[in-house]
mmCIF file of C-alpha atoms in Angstrom:
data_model
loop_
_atom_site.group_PDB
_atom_site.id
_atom_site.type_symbol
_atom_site.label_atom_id
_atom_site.label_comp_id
_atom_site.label_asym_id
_atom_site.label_seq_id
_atom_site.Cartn_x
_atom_site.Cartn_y
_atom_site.Cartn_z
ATOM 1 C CA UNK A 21 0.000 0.000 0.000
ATOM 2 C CA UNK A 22 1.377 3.704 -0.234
ATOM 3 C CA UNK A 23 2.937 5.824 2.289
ATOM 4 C CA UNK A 24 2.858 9.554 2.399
ATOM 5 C CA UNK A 25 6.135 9.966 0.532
ATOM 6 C CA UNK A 26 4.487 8.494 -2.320
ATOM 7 C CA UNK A 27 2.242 11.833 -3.213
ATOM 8 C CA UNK A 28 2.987 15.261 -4.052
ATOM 9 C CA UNK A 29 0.261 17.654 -2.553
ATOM 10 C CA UNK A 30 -0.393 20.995 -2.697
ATOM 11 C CA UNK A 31 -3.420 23.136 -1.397
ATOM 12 C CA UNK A 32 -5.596 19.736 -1.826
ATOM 13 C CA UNK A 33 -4.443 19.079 -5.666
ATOM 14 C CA UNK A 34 -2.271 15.519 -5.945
ATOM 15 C CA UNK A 35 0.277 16.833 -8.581
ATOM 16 C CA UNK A 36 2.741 14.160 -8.659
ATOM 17 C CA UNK A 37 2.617 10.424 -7.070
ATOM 18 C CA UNK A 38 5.885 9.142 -6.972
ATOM 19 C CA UNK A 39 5.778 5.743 -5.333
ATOM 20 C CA UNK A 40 5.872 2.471 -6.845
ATOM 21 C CA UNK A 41 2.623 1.590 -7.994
ATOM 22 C CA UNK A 42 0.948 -1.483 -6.896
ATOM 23 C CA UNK A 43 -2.178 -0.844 -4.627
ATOM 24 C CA UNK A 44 -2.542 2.639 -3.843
ATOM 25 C CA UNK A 45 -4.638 4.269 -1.338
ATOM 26 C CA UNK A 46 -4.961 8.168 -2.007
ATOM 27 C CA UNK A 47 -4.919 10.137 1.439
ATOM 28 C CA UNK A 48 -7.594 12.072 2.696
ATOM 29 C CA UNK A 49 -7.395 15.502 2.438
ATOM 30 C CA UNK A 50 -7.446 15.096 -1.277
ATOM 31 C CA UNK A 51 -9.839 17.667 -3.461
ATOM 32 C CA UNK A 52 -8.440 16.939 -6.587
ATOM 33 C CA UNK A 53 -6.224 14.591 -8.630
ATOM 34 C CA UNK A 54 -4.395 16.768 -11.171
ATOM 35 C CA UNK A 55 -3.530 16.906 -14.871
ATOM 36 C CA UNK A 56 -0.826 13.528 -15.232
ATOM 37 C CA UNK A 57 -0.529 13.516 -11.769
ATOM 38 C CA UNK A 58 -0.730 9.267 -12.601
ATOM 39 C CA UNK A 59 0.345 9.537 -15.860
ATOM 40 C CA UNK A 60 1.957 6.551 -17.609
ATOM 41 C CA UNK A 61 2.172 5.132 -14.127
ATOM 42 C CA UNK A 62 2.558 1.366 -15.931
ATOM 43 C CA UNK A 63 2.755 -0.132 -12.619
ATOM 44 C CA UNK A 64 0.071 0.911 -10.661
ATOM 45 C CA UNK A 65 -2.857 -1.484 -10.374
ATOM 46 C CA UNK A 66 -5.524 -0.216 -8.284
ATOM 47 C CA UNK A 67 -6.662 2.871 -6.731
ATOM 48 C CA UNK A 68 -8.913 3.972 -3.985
ATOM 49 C CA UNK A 69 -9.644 7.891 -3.726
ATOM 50 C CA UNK A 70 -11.352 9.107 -0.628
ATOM 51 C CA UNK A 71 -14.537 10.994 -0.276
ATOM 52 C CA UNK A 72 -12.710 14.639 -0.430
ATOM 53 C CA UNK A 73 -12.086 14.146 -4.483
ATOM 54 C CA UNK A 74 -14.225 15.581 -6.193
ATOM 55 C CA UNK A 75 -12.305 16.159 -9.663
ATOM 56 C CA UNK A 76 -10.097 14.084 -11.441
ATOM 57 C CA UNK A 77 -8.134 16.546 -13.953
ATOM 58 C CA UNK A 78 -6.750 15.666 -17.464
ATOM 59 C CA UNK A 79 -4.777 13.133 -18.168
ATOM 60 C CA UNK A 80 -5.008 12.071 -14.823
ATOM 61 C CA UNK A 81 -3.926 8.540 -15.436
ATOM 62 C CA UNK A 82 -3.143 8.686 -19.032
ATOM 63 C CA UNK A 83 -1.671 5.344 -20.190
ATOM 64 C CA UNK A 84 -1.484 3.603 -16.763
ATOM 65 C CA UNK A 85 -1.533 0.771 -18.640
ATOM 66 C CA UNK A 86 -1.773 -1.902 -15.744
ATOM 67 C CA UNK A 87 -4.779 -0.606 -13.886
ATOM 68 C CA UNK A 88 -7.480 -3.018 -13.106
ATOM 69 C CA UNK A 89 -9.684 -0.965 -10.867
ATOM 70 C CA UNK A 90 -10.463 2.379 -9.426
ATOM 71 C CA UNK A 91 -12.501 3.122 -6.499
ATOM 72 C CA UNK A 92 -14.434 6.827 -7.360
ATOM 73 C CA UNK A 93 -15.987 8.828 -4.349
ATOM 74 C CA UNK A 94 -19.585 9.362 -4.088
ATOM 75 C CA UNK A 95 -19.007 13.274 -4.415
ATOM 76 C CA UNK A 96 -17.448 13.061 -7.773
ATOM 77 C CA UNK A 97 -18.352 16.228 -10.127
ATOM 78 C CA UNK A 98 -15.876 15.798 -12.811
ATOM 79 C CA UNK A 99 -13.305 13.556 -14.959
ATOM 80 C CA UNK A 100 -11.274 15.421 -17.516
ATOM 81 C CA UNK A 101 -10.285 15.125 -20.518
ATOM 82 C CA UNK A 102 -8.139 12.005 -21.424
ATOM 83 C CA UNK A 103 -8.391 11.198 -17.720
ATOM 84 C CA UNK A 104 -8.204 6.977 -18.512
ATOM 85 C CA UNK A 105 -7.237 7.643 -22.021
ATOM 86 C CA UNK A 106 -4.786 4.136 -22.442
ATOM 87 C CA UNK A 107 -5.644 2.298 -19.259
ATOM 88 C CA UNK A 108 -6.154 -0.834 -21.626
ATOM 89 C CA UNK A 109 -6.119 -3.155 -18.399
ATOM 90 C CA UNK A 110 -9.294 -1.279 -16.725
ATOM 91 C CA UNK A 111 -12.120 -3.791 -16.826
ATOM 92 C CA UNK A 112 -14.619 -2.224 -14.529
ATOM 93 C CA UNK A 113 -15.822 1.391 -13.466
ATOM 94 C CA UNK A 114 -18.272 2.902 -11.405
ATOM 95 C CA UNK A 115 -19.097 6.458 -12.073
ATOM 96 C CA UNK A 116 -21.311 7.947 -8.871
ATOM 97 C CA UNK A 117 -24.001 9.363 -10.417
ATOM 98 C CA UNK A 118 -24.880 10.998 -13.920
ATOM 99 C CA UNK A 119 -24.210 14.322 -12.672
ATOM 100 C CA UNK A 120 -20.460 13.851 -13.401
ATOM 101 C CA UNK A 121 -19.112 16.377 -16.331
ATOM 102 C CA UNK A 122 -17.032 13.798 -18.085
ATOM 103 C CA UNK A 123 -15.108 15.163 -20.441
ATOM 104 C CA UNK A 124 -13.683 13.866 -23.854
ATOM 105 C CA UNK A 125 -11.791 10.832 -24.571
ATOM 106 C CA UNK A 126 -11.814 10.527 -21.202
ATOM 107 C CA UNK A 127 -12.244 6.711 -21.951
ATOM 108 C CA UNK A 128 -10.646 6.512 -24.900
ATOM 109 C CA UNK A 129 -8.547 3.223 -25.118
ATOM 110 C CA UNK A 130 -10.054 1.573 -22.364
ATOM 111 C CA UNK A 131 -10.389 -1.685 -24.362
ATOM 112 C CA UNK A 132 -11.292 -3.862 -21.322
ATOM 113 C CA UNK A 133 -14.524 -1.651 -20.700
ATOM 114 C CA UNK A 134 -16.067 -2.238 -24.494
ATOM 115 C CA UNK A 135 -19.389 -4.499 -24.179
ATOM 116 C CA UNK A 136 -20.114 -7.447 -26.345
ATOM 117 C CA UNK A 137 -20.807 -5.491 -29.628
ATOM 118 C CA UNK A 138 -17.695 -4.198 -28.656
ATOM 119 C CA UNK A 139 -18.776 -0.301 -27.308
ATOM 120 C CA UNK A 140 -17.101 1.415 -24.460
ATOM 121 C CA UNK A 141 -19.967 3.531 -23.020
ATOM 122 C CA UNK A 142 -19.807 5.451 -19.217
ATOM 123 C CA UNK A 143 -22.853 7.057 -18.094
ATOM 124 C CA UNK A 144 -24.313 7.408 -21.446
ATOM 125 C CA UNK A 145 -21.249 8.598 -23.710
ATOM 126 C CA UNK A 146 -19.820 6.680 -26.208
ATOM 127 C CA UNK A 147 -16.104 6.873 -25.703
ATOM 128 C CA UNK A 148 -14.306 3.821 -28.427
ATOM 129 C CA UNK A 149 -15.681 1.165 -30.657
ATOM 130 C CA UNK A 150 -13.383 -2.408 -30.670
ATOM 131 C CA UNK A 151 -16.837 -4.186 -32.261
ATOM 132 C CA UNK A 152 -16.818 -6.303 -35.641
ATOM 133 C CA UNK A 153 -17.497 -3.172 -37.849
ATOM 134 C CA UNK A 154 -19.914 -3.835 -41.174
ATOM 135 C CA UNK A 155 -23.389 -2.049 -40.147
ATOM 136 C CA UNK A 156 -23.310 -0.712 -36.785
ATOM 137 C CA UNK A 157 -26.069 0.134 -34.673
ATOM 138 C CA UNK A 158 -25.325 2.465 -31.822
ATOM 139 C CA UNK A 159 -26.976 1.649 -28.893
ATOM 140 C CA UNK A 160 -30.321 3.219 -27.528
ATOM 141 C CA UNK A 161 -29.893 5.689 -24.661
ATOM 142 C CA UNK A 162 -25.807 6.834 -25.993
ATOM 143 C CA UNK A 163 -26.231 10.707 -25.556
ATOM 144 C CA UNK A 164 -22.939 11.659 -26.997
ATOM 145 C CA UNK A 165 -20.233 10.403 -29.211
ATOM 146 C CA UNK A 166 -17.009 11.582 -27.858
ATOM 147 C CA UNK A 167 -14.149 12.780 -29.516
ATOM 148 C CA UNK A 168 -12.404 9.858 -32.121
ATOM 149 C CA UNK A 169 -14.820 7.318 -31.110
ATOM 150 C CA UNK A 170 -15.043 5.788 -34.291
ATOM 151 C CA UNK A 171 -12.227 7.723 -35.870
ATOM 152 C CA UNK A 172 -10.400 6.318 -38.666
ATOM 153 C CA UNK A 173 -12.332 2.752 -38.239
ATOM 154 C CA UNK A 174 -11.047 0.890 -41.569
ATOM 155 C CA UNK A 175 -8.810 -1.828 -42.018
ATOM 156 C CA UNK A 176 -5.904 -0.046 -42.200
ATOM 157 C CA UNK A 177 -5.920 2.260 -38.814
ATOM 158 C CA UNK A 178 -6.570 1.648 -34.969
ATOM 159 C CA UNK A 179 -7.027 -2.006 -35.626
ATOM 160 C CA UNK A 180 -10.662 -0.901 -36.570
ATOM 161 C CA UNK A 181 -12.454 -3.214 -39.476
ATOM 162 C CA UNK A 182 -14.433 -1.404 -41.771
ATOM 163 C CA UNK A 183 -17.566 0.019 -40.845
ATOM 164 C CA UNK A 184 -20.171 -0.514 -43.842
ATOM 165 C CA UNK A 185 -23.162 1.562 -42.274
ATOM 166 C CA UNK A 186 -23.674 3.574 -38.590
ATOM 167 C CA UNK A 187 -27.470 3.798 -37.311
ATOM 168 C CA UNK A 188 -27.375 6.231 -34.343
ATOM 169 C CA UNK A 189 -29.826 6.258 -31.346
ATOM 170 C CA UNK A 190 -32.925 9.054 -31.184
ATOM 171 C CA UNK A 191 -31.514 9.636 -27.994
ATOM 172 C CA UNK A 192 -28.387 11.331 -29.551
ATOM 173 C CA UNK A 193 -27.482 15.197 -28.754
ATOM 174 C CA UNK A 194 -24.116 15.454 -29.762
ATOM 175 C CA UNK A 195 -21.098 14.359 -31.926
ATOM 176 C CA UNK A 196 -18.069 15.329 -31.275
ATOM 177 C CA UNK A 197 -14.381 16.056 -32.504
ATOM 178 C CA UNK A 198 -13.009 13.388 -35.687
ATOM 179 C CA UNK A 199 -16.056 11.258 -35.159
ATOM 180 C CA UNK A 200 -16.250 9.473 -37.964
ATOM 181 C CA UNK A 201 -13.615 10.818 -39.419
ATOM 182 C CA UNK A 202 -11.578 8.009 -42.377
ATOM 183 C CA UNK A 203 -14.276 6.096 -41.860
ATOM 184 C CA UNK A 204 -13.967 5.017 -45.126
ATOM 185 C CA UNK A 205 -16.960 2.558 -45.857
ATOM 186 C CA UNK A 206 -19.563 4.995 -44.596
ATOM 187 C CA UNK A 207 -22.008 6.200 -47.457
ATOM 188 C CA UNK A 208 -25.041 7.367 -45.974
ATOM 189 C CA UNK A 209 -26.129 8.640 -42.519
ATOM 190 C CA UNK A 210 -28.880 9.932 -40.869
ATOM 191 C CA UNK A 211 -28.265 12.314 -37.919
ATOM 192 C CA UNK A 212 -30.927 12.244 -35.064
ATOM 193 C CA UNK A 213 -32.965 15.665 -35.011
ATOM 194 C CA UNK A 214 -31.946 16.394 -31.194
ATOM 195 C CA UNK A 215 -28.022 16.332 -31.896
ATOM 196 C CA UNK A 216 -27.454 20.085 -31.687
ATOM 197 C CA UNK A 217 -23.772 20.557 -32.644
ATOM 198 C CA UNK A 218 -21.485 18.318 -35.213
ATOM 199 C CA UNK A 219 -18.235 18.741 -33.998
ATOM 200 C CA UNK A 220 -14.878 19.711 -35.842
ATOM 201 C CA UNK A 221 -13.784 16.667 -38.844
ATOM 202 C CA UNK A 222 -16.670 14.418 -37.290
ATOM 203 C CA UNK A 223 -17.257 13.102 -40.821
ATOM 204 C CA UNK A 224 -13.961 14.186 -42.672
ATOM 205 C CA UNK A 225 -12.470 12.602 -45.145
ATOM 206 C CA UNK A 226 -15.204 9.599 -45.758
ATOM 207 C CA UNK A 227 -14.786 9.761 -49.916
ATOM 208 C CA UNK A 228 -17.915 7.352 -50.512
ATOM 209 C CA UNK A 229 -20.556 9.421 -47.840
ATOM 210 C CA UNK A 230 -23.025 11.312 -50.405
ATOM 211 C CA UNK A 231 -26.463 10.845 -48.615
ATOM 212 C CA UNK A 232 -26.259 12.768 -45.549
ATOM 213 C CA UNK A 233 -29.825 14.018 -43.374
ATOM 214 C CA UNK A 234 -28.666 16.835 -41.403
ATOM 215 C CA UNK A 235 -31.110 16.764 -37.536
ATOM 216 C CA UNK A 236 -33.275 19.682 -37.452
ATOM 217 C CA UNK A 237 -32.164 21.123 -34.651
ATOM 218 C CA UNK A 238 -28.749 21.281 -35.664
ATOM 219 C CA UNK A 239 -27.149 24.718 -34.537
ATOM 220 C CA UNK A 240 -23.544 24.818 -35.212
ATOM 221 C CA UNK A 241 -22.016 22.701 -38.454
ATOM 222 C CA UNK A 242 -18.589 22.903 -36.876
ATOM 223 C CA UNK A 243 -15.170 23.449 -38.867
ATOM 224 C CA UNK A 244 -14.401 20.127 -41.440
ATOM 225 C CA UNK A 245 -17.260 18.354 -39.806
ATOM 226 C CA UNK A 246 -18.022 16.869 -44.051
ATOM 227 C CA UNK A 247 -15.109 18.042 -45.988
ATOM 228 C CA UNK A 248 -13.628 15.220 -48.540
ATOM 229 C CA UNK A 249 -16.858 13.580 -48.798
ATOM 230 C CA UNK A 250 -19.204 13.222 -51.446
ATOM 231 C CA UNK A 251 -22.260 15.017 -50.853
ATOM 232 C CA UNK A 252 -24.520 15.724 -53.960
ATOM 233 C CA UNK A 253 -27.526 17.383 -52.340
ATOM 234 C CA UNK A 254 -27.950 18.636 -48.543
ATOM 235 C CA UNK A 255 -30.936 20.312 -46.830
ATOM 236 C CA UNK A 256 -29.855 23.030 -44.203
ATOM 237 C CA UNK A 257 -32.137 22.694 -40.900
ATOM 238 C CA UNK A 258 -33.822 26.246 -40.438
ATOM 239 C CA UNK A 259 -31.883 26.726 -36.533
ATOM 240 C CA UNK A 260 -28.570 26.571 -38.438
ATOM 241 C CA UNK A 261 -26.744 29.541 -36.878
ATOM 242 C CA UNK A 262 -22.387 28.412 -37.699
ATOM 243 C CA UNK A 263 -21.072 26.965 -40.728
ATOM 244 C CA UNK A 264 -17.402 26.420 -39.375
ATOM 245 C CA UNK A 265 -13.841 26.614 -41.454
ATOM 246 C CA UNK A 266 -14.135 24.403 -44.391
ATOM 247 C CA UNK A 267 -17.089 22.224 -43.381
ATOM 248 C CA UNK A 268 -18.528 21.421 -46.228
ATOM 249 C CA UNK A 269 -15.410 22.099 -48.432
ATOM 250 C CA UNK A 270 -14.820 19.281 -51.762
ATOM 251 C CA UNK A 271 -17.867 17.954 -51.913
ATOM 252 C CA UNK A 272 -20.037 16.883 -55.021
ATOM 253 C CA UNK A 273 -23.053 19.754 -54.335
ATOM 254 C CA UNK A 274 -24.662 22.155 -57.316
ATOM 255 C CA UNK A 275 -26.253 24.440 -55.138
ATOM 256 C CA UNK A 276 -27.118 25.021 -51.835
ATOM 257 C CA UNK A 277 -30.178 26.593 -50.216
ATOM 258 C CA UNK A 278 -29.501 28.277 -47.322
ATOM 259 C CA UNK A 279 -32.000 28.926 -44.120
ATOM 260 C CA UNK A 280 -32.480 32.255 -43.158
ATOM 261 C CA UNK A 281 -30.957 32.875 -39.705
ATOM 262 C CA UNK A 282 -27.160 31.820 -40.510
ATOM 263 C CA UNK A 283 -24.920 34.114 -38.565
ATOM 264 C CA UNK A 284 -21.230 32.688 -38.980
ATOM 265 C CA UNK A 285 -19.914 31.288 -42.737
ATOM 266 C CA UNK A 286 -16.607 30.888 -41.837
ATOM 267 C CA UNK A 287 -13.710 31.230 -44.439
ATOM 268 C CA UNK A 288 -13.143 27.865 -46.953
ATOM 269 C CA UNK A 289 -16.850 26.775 -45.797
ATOM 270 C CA UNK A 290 -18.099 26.190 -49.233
ATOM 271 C CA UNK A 291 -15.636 25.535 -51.198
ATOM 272 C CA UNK A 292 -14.382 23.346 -53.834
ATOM 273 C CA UNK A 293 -17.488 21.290 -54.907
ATOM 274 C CA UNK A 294 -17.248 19.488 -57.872
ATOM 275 C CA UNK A 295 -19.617 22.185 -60.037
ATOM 276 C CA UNK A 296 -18.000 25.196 -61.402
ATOM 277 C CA UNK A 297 -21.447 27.041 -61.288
ATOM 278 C CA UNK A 298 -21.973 25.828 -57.260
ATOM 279 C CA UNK A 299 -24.424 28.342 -55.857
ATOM 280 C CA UNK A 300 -25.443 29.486 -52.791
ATOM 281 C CA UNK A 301 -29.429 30.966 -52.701
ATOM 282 C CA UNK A 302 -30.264 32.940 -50.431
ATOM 283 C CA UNK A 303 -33.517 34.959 -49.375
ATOM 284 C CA UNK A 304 -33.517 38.706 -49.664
ATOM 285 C CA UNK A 305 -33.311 40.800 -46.688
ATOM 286 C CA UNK A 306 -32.167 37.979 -44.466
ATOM 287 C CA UNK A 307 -29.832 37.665 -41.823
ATOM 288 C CA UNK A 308 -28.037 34.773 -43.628
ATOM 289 C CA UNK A 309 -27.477 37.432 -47.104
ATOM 290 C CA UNK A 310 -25.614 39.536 -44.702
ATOM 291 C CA UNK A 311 -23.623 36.491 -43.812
ATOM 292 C CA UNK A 312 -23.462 35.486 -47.689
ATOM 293 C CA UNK A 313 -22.020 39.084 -48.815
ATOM 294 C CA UNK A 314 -19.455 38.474 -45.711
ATOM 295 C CA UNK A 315 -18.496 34.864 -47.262
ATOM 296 C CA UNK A 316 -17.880 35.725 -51.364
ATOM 297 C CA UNK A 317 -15.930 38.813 -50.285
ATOM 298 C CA UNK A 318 -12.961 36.131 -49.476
ATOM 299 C CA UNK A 319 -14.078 33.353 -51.514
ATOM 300 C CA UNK A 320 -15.789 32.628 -54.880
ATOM 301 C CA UNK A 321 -19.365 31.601 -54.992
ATOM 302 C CA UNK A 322 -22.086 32.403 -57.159
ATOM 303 C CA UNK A 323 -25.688 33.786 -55.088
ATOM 304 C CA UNK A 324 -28.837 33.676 -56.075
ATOM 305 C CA UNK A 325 -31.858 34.477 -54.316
ATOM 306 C CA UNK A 326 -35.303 32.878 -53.908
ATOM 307 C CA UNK A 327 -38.149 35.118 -53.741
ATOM 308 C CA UNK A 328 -39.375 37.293 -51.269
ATOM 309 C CA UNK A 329 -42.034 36.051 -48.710
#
């Protein structure tokens, strides 16, 4: 077990353990464990925090790769980002309650935590994927997809097989960071109309995707979310408020409506689709034209505008 010489404390925050692994037992006192205060700690194997944590920062444990349990305190409010990110040996967790901020990848890697159909979920976020690709069907009740979660899954990256198809849950509100991004195989998908925000690259780079249903509450299209695919027609939700760096940049679209409330076209959004004459319509007197003039000032797009209502 650990003695006090094993931890580096200050004010509360565990910055540095220093002891030899094994079975450790955190002291009380402890508010927070900080960013790599465990990292690539290969030798530890079990941890027990007391009841005074009640944040475990970044990278926390990043690649302790021989940790088989950790014992989390009922007055846990937050895990960081890549907190277990590499803990391949973790087999079991416990998170308190749903209350818990989690924050991305914070799971990521945690190959002993994926279910049959091979998905490693914590309190209702997707985190990695280790299933047998093909047509995948996201389970019911998965809230988020977390950064990389099915990132680059083809045969030829992250020991992923090809995924052929994705069907995601109704219950989904948001997709995160490189998503789906390489994901090769993927040719159609159908977002879920509560998912709010499509993070940055979610769907990069996936050459064959050219049927894509945008959810209608979709408010921010964030940078690269579909660049490189293969999009021939797309229907903007109305809420659609951000159309991030490049997000829809070499694609295979003719023209594009546009809703009327767009605030943010970001620079690169729109361009290079396959169509010389691509074109952007717009109504008159809306707060997207604004947004339009804004956009072709830096880059080349032909605007046309659907009559007034």
């Amino acid at each position: 077990m650990s003695n006090p010489n094993d931890f580096v404390i200050e004010n509360g925050i565990l910055k540095k353990y220093v002891g030899p692994g094994g079975e450790v037992e955190v002291p009380d006192g402890v508010t927070s464990i900080g960013s790599d205060a465990f990292r690539d700690c290969a030798d530890l194997t079990s941890v027990i925090l007391p009841n005074s944590v009640t944040s475990i920062d970044k990278n926390a444990f990043y690649n302790c790769s021989g940790l088989l349990s950790i014992s989390l305190p009922a007055g846990l409010e937050t895990i960081g980002a890549y907190a277990f990110d590499g803990c391949t040996s973790l087999a079991s967790i416990a998170v308190p309650n749903k209350a818990v901020s989690i924050g991305p990848c914070a799971f990521f890697g945690c190959k002993q935590l994926a279910d049959a159909d091979g998905f490693v979920i914590v309190n209702e976020i997707l985190f990695d994927y280790y299933g047998a690709g093909g047509d995948v069907i996201v389970p019911a009740g998965v809230k988020v997809l977390s950064d990389y979660s099915f990132g680059r899954c083809n045969i030829l990256q992250r020991e992923h097989v090809e995924m052929g198809s994705v069907v995601l849950p109704t219950s989904l509100t948001k997709i995160g960071k490189a998503v789906f991004e390489h994901c090769e195989g993927l040719r159609e998908v159908k977002i879920p109309n509560r998912v709010t925000d499509i993070g940055d690259c979610a769907f990069q780079s996936n050459r064959w995707l050219s049927k894509v249903t945008l959810p209608k509450n979709l408010i921010n299209l964030e940078s690269y979310a579909f660049a490189g695919c293969a999009i021939e027609r797309l229907s903007l939700p109305k809420g659609l408020k951000k159309i991030g760096e490049g997000a829809l940049m070499n694609n295979n679209m003719q023209k594009l409506v546009m809703p009327d409330q767009v605030e943010i076209i970001e620079n690169r959004a729109l361009i290079g689709q396959l169509y010389a004459f691509f074109t952007l319509w717009v109504t008159p007197g809306s707060v997207t034209e604004k947004t339009v003039k804004q956009y072709v000032k830096k880059n080349k797009c032909n605007v046309k505008y659907n009559e007034s209502k």
